[in-house]
CSV table of C-alpha atoms (C1' of nucleotides) in Angstrom, one decimal:
chain,number,residue,atom,x,y,z
G,6,MET,CA,0.4,0.2,0.1
G,7,ILE,CA,1.3,3.6,-0.2
G,8,TYR,CA,-0.2,5.9,2.6
G,9,ALA,CA,-0.5,9.4,1.8
G,10,VAL,CA,-1.1,11.5,5.0
G,11,LEU,CA,-2.3,15.1,4.1
G,12,GLY,CA,-3.6,17.6,6.0
G,13,PRO,CA,-3.6,21.2,6.3
G,14,THR,CA,0.3,22.3,8.1
G,15,CYS,CA,0.8,22.2,11.8
G,16,SER,CA,-2.2,19.5,11.9
G,17,GLY,CA,0.6,16.4,13.3
G,18,LYS,CA,0.8,14.8,9.6
G,19,SER,CA,5.0,14.4,10.1
G,20,ASP,CA,3.9,12.7,13.5
G,21,LEU,CA,1.2,10.2,12.0
G,22,ALA,CA,3.4,9.5,9.2
G,23,GLU,CA,6.1,8.4,11.6
G,24,PHE,CA,4.1,6.5,13.5
G,25,LEU,CA,2.5,4.8,10.6
G,26,SER,CA,6.8,4.4,9.5
G,27,GLN,CA,7.3,2.8,12.8
G,28,LYS,CA,3.6,0.3,13.0
G,29,LEU,CA,4.5,-0.6,9.0
G,30,GLY,CA,7.9,-0.4,8.5
G,31,TYR,CA,7.7,1.5,5.9
G,32,PRO,CA,9.6,4.4,4.6
G,33,VAL,CA,8.9,7.9,4.6
G,34,ILE,CA,8.7,10.5,1.6
G,35,ASN,CA,8.5,14.1,1.4
G,36,PHE,CA,5.6,16.1,-0.7
G,37,ASP,CA,6.7,19.6,1.1
G,38,ALA,CA,8.0,21.9,-1.4
G,39,PHE,CA,10.1,23.7,1.5
G,40,GLN,CA,10.8,21.2,3.3
G,41,VAL,CA,12.6,19.8,0.0
G,42,TYR,CA,15.6,22.7,0.5
G,43,LYS,CA,18.7,21.8,3.1
G,44,GLU,CA,19.1,25.4,4.4
G,45,LEU,CA,15.6,26.4,5.1
G,46,ASP,CA,15.3,24.6,8.7
G,47,LYS,CA,14.0,26.3,11.9
G,48,GLY,CA,11.0,28.2,9.6
G,49,THR,CA,9.1,24.8,7.8
G,50,ALA,CA,8.7,22.5,10.8
G,51,LYS,CA,10.2,19.6,9.4
G,52,PRO,CA,11.2,15.9,11.5
G,53,SER,CA,13.9,15.7,13.9
G,54,LYS,CA,17.5,15.5,12.6
G,55,GLU,CA,17.5,12.1,14.0
G,56,LEU,CA,14.5,11.0,12.2
G,57,LEU,CA,16.1,12.3,8.7
G,58,ASP,CA,19.1,10.5,9.3
G,59,SER,CA,17.5,7.4,10.1
G,60,ASN,CA,17.7,6.7,6.6
G,61,ARG,CA,13.9,5.8,6.5
G,62,TYR,CA,13.3,9.4,5.4
G,63,PHE,CA,13.6,10.7,1.6
G,64,LEU,CA,13.7,13.9,0.0
G,65,TYR,CA,13.7,16.2,2.7
G,66,SER,CA,16.7,18.7,2.8
G,67,PHE,CA,18.4,17.3,-0.3
G,68,LYS,CA,18.7,20.6,-2.3
G,69,SER,CA,20.0,23.6,-2.2
G,70,ILE,CA,18.0,27.4,-2.1
G,71,THR,CA,19.9,28.3,-5.1
G,72,GLU,CA,18.1,25.6,-7.7
G,73,ASN,CA,15.4,27.2,-7.5
G,74,TYR,CA,12.9,23.4,-7.9
G,75,ASP,CA,9.4,22.5,-8.7
G,76,VAL,CA,7.2,20.8,-9.4
G,77,SER,CA,8.6,19.0,-12.5
G,78,GLN,CA,11.5,17.6,-11.4
G,79,TYR,CA,10.1,17.1,-7.9
G,80,GLN,CA,7.7,14.4,-10.2
G,81,THR,CA,10.8,13.1,-11.3
G,82,ASP,CA,12.7,12.9,-8.2
G,83,ALA,CA,10.0,11.1,-6.7
G,84,ARG,CA,8.2,8.6,-9.1
G,85,ASN,CA,12.0,7.9,-9.6
G,86,LEU,CA,12.2,7.3,-5.7
G,87,LEU,CA,8.8,5.1,-6.1
G,88,SER,CA,10.2,2.8,-8.5
G,89,ARG,CA,13.2,1.8,-6.0
G,90,PHE,CA,10.7,1.0,-3.3
G,91,ASN,CA,8.6,-1.1,-6.0
G,92,ASN,CA,6.0,1.5,-6.3
G,93,ASP,CA,4.7,0.0,-3.2
G,94,ASN,CA,4.3,0.1,0.8
G,95,VAL,CA,5.3,3.4,1.5
G,96,ILE,CA,4.1,6.7,3.5
G,97,LEU,CA,4.2,9.9,1.6
G,98,VAL,CA,4.2,12.8,3.9
G,99,GLY,CA,3.5,16.9,3.4
G,100,GLY,CA,1.6,19.6,2.4
G,101,THR,CA,2.1,20.8,-1.2
G,102,GLY,CA,-1.1,19.4,-2.7
G,103,LEU,CA,0.1,20.1,-5.7
G,104,TYR,CA,3.4,18.1,-5.8
G,105,LEU,CA,1.2,15.0,-4.4
G,106,LYS,CA,-0.7,15.6,-7.3
G,107,ALA,CA,1.3,15.8,-9.6
G,108,LEU,CA,3.4,13.0,-8.5
G,109,LEU,CA,0.5,10.2,-8.0
G,110,PHE,CA,-1.7,11.6,-11.4
G,111,ASP,CA,-1.3,11.7,-14.7
G,112,TYR,CA,0.0,15.1,-15.1
G,113,LYS,CA,2.8,16.0,-17.8
G,114,PHE,CA,5.4,18.3,-18.2
G,115,GLU,CA,7.1,17.8,-21.6
G,116,ASP,CA,11.1,19.3,-21.6
G,117,GLU,CA,11.4,22.9,-21.7
G,118,LYS,CA,13.4,25.7,-21.3
G,119,ARG,CA,12.9,27.8,-17.8
G,120,MET,CA,10.9,30.4,-18.2
G,121,PRO,CA,13.2,34.3,-18.0
G,122,ASP,CA,11.9,35.8,-14.9
G,123,ASP,CA,11.3,39.0,-17.5
G,124,PHE,CA,9.5,36.9,-19.8
G,125,LEU,CA,7.0,39.6,-21.0
G,126,SER,CA,7.3,41.8,-17.8
G,127,ASN,CA,6.9,44.5,-19.7
G,128,LYS,CA,2.9,44.1,-20.9
G,129,THR,CA,0.4,44.9,-19.0
G,130,ASN,CA,-2.7,42.7,-17.1
G,131,GLU,CA,-5.1,44.1,-19.3
G,132,GLU,CA,-2.6,42.8,-22.6
G,133,LEU,CA,-1.3,39.5,-21.4
G,134,PHE,CA,-5.0,38.7,-21.0
G,135,ASP,CA,-6.3,40.0,-23.9
G,136,GLU,CA,-3.1,38.1,-25.7
G,137,LEU,CA,-4.2,35.0,-23.9
G,138,MET,CA,-8.0,35.4,-25.2
G,139,LYS,CA,-6.9,34.9,-28.8
G,140,ILE,CA,-4.7,31.7,-27.8
G,141,ASP,CA,-7.1,29.8,-25.0
G,142,PRO,CA,-10.8,31.9,-24.1
G,143,ASP,CA,-11.3,29.7,-21.6
G,144,ASP,CA,-7.9,29.4,-20.1
G,145,ALA,CA,-8.1,33.0,-20.0
G,146,LYS,CA,-11.4,33.0,-18.5
G,147,LYS,CA,-10.5,30.9,-15.6
G,148,ILE,CA,-7.1,32.7,-14.9
G,149,GLY,CA,-8.5,35.7,-14.5
G,150,VAL,CA,-7.0,39.4,-15.8
G,151,ASN,CA,-5.2,39.9,-12.6
G,152,ASN,CA,-3.8,36.3,-12.2
G,153,ARG,CA,-0.2,37.7,-13.6
G,154,LYS,CA,1.9,34.9,-12.8
G,155,ARG,CA,-0.6,32.5,-14.1
G,156,LEU,CA,-1.0,34.1,-17.6
G,157,ILE,CA,2.3,34.4,-18.2
G,158,ARG,CA,3.0,31.0,-17.5
G,159,ALA,CA,0.3,30.3,-19.9
G,160,LEU,CA,1.6,32.4,-22.6
G,161,TYR,CA,5.1,30.9,-22.1
G,162,ILE,CA,3.3,27.5,-22.5
G,163,TYR,CA,2.3,28.4,-26.0
G,164,SER,CA,5.3,30.0,-27.0
G,165,ILE,CA,7.6,27.3,-26.5
G,166,HIS,CA,5.4,24.4,-27.1
G,167,GLY,CA,2.9,25.9,-30.1
G,168,LYS,CA,-0.1,24.4,-28.1
G,169,ASN,CA,-2.1,25.8,-25.6
G,170,LYS,CA,-2.4,24.3,-21.5
G,171,SER,CA,-5.7,22.5,-22.2
G,172,GLU,CA,-4.3,21.3,-24.8
G,173,LEU,CA,-1.2,19.3,-23.3
G,174,ASN,CA,-2.7,19.0,-20.2
G,175,ASP,CA,-6.2,16.8,-21.6
G,176,ASN,CA,-7.5,15.6,-18.7
G,177,GLY,CA,-4.5,14.2,-17.0
G,178,LYS,CA,-5.2,15.4,-13.3
G,179,ASP,CA,-7.9,13.2,-13.2
G,180,ASN,CA,-6.3,9.7,-13.7
G,181,LEU,CA,-4.8,8.2,-11.2
G,182,LEU,CA,-1.4,6.3,-12.0
G,183,TYR,CA,-1.1,4.1,-9.0
G,184,LYS,CA,-4.1,2.1,-8.3
G,185,ASN,CA,-2.8,0.9,-4.3
G,186,VAL,CA,-3.1,4.5,-2.8
G,187,VAL,CA,-4.9,5.3,0.3
G,188,PHE,CA,-5.4,8.9,1.3
G,189,ILE,CA,-5.4,9.7,4.6
G,190,GLY,CA,-6.3,13.3,5.4
G,191,ILE,CA,-6.2,14.9,9.3
G,192,ASP,CA,-9.8,16.4,10.0
G,193,ILE,CA,-8.6,19.0,12.7
G,194,ASN,CA,-11.2,21.6,14.3
G,195,ARG,CA,-9.9,25.0,13.0
G,196,ASP,CA,-9.9,26.7,16.3
G,197,ILE,CA,-7.4,23.6,17.5
G,198,LEU,CA,-5.1,24.3,14.5
G,199,TYR,CA,-5.2,27.7,14.8
G,200,GLU,CA,-4.3,27.6,18.5
G,201,ARG,CA,-1.5,25.2,17.4
G,202,ILE,CA,-0.3,27.3,14.4
G,203,ASN,CA,0.0,30.4,16.7
G,204,LYS,CA,1.9,28.5,19.3
G,205,ARG,CA,4.2,26.2,17.2
G,206,VAL,CA,5.4,30.3,15.5
G,207,ASP,CA,6.1,31.3,19.1
G,208,ILE,CA,8.7,28.2,19.4
G,209,MET,CA,10.1,29.0,16.0
G,210,PHE,CA,10.9,32.4,17.4
G,211,GLU,CA,12.2,30.6,21.1
G,212,ASN,CA,14.2,28.3,18.4
G,213,GLY,CA,16.0,31.3,16.8
G,214,LEU,CA,14.0,31.7,14.2
G,215,LYS,CA,15.2,35.4,13.1
G,216,ASP,CA,19.4,34.6,13.5
G,217,GLU,CA,18.4,31.8,10.7
G,218,VAL,CA,16.6,34.3,8.4
G,219,ASN,CA,19.2,36.6,9.0
G,220,ASN,CA,21.8,34.8,8.4
G,221,LEU,CA,20.6,33.3,5.1
G,222,PHE,CA,19.6,36.8,4.2
G,223,ILE,CA,23.2,38.0,4.0
G,224,TYR,CA,24.5,34.7,2.1
G,225,TYR,CA,22.0,34.6,0.0
G,226,GLY,CA,20.7,37.8,-0.6
G,227,LYS,CA,17.1,38.2,-0.1
G,228,SER,CA,15.2,37.6,-3.8
G,229,LEU,CA,15.4,33.5,-3.9
G,230,ARG,CA,12.9,31.8,-4.5
G,231,ALA,CA,12.4,30.3,-2.0
G,232,PHE,CA,12.5,33.2,0.9
G,233,GLN,CA,8.5,33.0,-0.7
G,234,ALA,CA,8.3,30.9,2.3
G,235,ILE,CA,6.1,31.1,5.3
G,236,GLY,CA,8.5,32.3,8.1
G,237,TYR,CA,11.4,34.0,5.7
G,238,LYS,CA,9.4,36.5,3.5
G,239,GLU,CA,7.9,38.2,6.3
G,240,PHE,CA,11.3,39.5,7.6
G,241,ASN,CA,12.1,41.3,4.1
G,242,ASN,CA,10.0,44.2,5.8
G,243,SER,CA,12.3,47.1,7.6
G,244,LEU,CA,9.3,48.9,8.8
G,245,LEU,CA,7.7,45.7,10.6
G,246,SER,CA,9.0,45.1,14.5
G,247,ASP,CA,9.6,41.3,15.6
G,248,ASP,CA,6.0,41.2,17.2
G,249,GLU,CA,4.5,42.5,14.4
G,250,ILE,CA,6.6,39.7,12.0
G,251,LYS,CA,5.4,37.1,14.3
G,252,GLU,CA,1.7,37.6,14.2
G,253,LEU,CA,2.2,38.3,10.2
G,254,ILE,CA,3.7,34.8,10.4
G,255,LYS,CA,0.7,33.4,12.4
G,256,LYS,CA,-1.7,35.2,9.8
G,257,ASN,CA,0.0,33.7,6.4
G,258,THR,CA,0.6,30.4,8.3
G,259,ARG,CA,-3.0,30.4,9.2
G,260,ASN,CA,-4.4,31.4,5.8
G,261,TYR,CA,-2.1,28.9,4.4
G,262,ALA,CA,-3.6,26.0,6.5
G,263,LYS,CA,-7.0,27.3,4.9
G,264,ARG,CA,-5.6,27.1,1.2
G,265,GLN,CA,-4.8,23.6,1.9
G,266,LEU,CA,-7.7,22.8,3.1
G,267,THR,CA,-9.5,23.5,0.0
G,268,PHE,CA,-6.8,22.2,-2.3
G,269,PHE,CA,-6.9,18.6,-0.1
G,270,LYS,CA,-11.0,18.3,-0.1
G,271,HIS,CA,-11.0,19.7,-4.1
G,272,GLN,CA,-8.6,18.2,-5.4
G,273,PHE,CA,-8.4,14.2,-4.1
G,274,LYS,CA,-11.7,12.6,-4.2
G,275,ASP,CA,-11.4,9.4,-2.1
G,276,VAL,CA,-9.9,10.8,1.5
G,277,LYS,CA,-10.5,9.1,4.6
G,278,TRP,CA,-10.9,12.1,6.7
G,279,CYS,CA,-9.8,10.6,10.1
G,280,LYS,CA,-10.5,12.6,13.4
G,281,ASN,CA,-8.4,10.5,15.7
G,282,LEU,CA,-5.8,7.6,16.1
G,283,GLU,CA,-8.3,4.9,16.4
G,284,GLU,CA,-10.1,5.9,12.6
G,285,ILE,CA,-6.6,5.9,11.3
G,286,THR,CA,-5.6,2.7,12.5
G,287,GLN,CA,-9.2,1.2,11.0
G,288,VAL,CA,-8.6,2.4,7.6
G,289,ILE,CA,-4.8,0.9,8.4
G,290,GLU,CA,-6.9,-2.8,9.2
G,291,ASN,CA,-9.5,-2.5,6.6
G,292,LYS,CA,-6.4,-2.2,4.0
G,293,ASN,CA,-3.9,-4.5,5.0
G,294,GLY,CA,-6.2,-7.3,6.9
N,7,G,C1',-17.9,66.0,42.8
N,8,G,C1',-17.9,69.5,38.4
N,9,C,C1',-17.0,70.2,33.2
N,10,C,C1',-15.5,68.0,28.0
N,11,C,C1',-15.0,64.0,24.9
N,12,G,C1',-16.2,59.1,23.2
N,13,A,C1',-19.7,53.6,22.9
N,14,U,C1',-22.0,51.5,15.9
N,15,A,C1',-18.7,44.5,12.5
N,16,G,C1',-14.5,40.0,16.0
N,17,C,C1',-10.6,45.3,15.9
N,18,U,C1',-9.7,50.5,14.8
N,19,C,C1',-13.5,54.3,13.0
N,20,A,C1',-16.2,56.7,9.3
N,21,G,C1',-21.7,57.8,8.8
N,22,C,C1',-26.8,59.9,8.4
N,23,A,C1',-31.9,67.4,7.4
N,24,G,C1',-34.1,61.9,11.6
N,25,G,C1',-36.5,56.9,6.5
N,26,U,C1',-32.5,50.3,11.2
N,27,A,C1',-26.1,51.2,8.4
N,28,G,C1',-19.8,51.0,5.5
N,29,A,C1',-14.6,51.1,4.9
N,30,G,C1',-10.0,48.9,6.2
N,31,C,C1',-8.1,45.1,8.9
N,32,A,C1',-9.4,39.9,10.4
N,33,A,C1',-12.0,36.2,9.1
N,34,A,C1',-15.0,32.8,5.7
N,35,G,C1',-15.6,30.0,0.8
N,36,G,C1',-13.3,28.8,-4.3
N,37,A,C1',-9.8,28.5,-8.0
N,38,C,C1',-5.3,25.6,-8.9
N,39,U,C1',-0.3,21.2,-14.8
N,40,G,C1',6.8,24.3,-14.4
N,41,A,C1',7.4,30.1,-8.2
N,42,A,C1',2.4,25.9,-4.8
N,43,A,C1',3.9,28.2,1.9
N,44,A,C1',3.5,30.9,-4.3
N,45,U,C1',-0.5,32.5,-7.7
N,46,C,C1',-5.7,34.8,-8.1
N,47,C,C1',-11.5,35.3,-7.4
N,48,U,C1',-15.7,36.1,-4.3
N,49,U,C1',-18.4,37.5,0.2
N,50,G,C1',-20.2,41.3,4.9
N,51,U,C1',-20.8,39.5,9.5
N,52,G,C1',-24.8,44.0,13.3
N,53,U,C1',-30.3,44.6,20.1
N,54,C,C1',-25.3,50.8,15.9
N,55,C,C1',-24.3,50.6,24.9
N,56,C,C1',-29.6,50.9,28.4
N,57,C,C1',-34.0,53.4,29.8
N,58,A,C1',-37.9,56.5,28.5
N,59,G,C1',-39.4,60.2,25.5
N,60,U,C1',-40.4,63.6,20.9
N,61,U,C1',-41.6,61.9,15.6
N,62,C,C1',-45.2,58.6,10.8
N,63,G,C1',-40.6,56.8,11.8
N,64,A,C1',-35.0,57.6,16.1
N,65,C,C1',-27.5,54.9,15.7
N,66,C,C1',-28.9,60.5,14.9
N,67,C,C1',-33.2,65.1,18.8
N,68,U,C1',-34.5,65.3,24.1
N,69,G,C1',-34.0,63.3,29.6
N,70,G,C1',-31.9,59.8,32.6
N,71,G,C1',-28.9,55.9,33.5
N,72,U,C1',-24.5,52.3,32.4
N,73,U,C1',-19.3,52.3,31.1
N,74,G,C1',-14.7,54.4,28.8
N,75,G,C1',-10.9,58.1,28.3
N,76,G,C1',-9.3,63.2,29.9
N,77,C,C1',-9.3,68.0,32.3
N,78,C,C1',-10.6,71.3,36.9
N,79,A,C1',-11.1,70.5,42.0
RNA sequence: GGCCCGAUAGCUCAGCAGGUAGAGCAAAGGACUGAAAAUCCUUGUGUCCCCAGUUCGACCCUGGGUUGGGCCA
C-alpha cells in the first residue's frame, strides 16, 4: 500500500507519518515544497534531525535554495524514488497538494527551458489577458485578468510548445496512476488548528528563527524564490517590529492552512478524513487485513 | 464631586435635514499542471451601550442611566 498522509500545516502529519512508519516498517517520502531545501530549517517544521538521518526519510533537505526546484523536478525525483520501492509500501507526507497530485496522477511535464524571470514583464495585465483570449479563451477566463503569474505562464507554454495549456493537459489530473493508494486526511477542528499554529510560531521564534533568516539573507540576498516561504518572507520588511513579524507569520500560516484544506478537499476524491488515531488505525487494518 | 469627549461588525473607525448602516484589517468560501508556504477570485458578519420621551419613523434629537478616557477641584 501507498499511504498518502495529507492535511493542513501543523495538523500533526509528520507525527502520524512517523507512527505509521514505525508500525508498518515503511519509508517516509516528503511531498512538501519547502522541506526539500537543506538551508531552510527552523521555519519549515521538518521532522527531527535524528529522523532525517535515519535512512527511512526521503526527499527532505536534499536541494539547495539556489537551485529553484519545482513540481516537474519533484515529479521525476519522487517517481524514481517510488520505483526503487517497487511503487509500493511507502508513506507519503507533506503539505504541497500540487506536488502530491503531480506525483500520483497523470500530470505531464514536457521538456522545456526554464522561463526567464522577465518574460513578458513589460506587458500590462490587460495586454496579457487579451493575448491569451486569442489563444485559449476558456483558460484566460478561468485565470482572470489579475492573475498575472498564471497568464504569463500560459503564454509561455504556448510560445515554446505551440499548443495551449488545455491541449497539453488533457484530463491527466483525474487519472490516478498508482492503484494501491490510500489517502488519509487529518480532520482537525479549525480553532484547535489555529491555536497550534500560533503556538508553533512562538516556538520557532524561541528557537532562533530570526537569526537563521537573517544569516541566510546575508549569505544569499533576499530575492531567492525559496524566501517566499512563510516564516522567511515576512522578515524582508524593515518597517515591522519583531512582534509584528511574528503575528504576520501566524496570520499567513493560518491563511495557508485554509488554502491547503480547500485544495485537499476538492482535488482528492477518496480521502479518508480521520479525527483520531483509532479511526486511522481502522482504515489501515481494513486495507492491510 | 464638576466639566468635556467617546460608546456602531471580531478589531480600528466612518456615517446620516431623522427613512434600521459601510470602509480597512481580521475572518469565511472558492480556483489551481513548470514560483504552489506561490498566485488569484468571491463574500459582509450588526440589540448602531441601556431605559424612557419627541416623531408616521430615532444610530442620529431630548432626558435619565451604564461604561471608558481626559481636564478641573
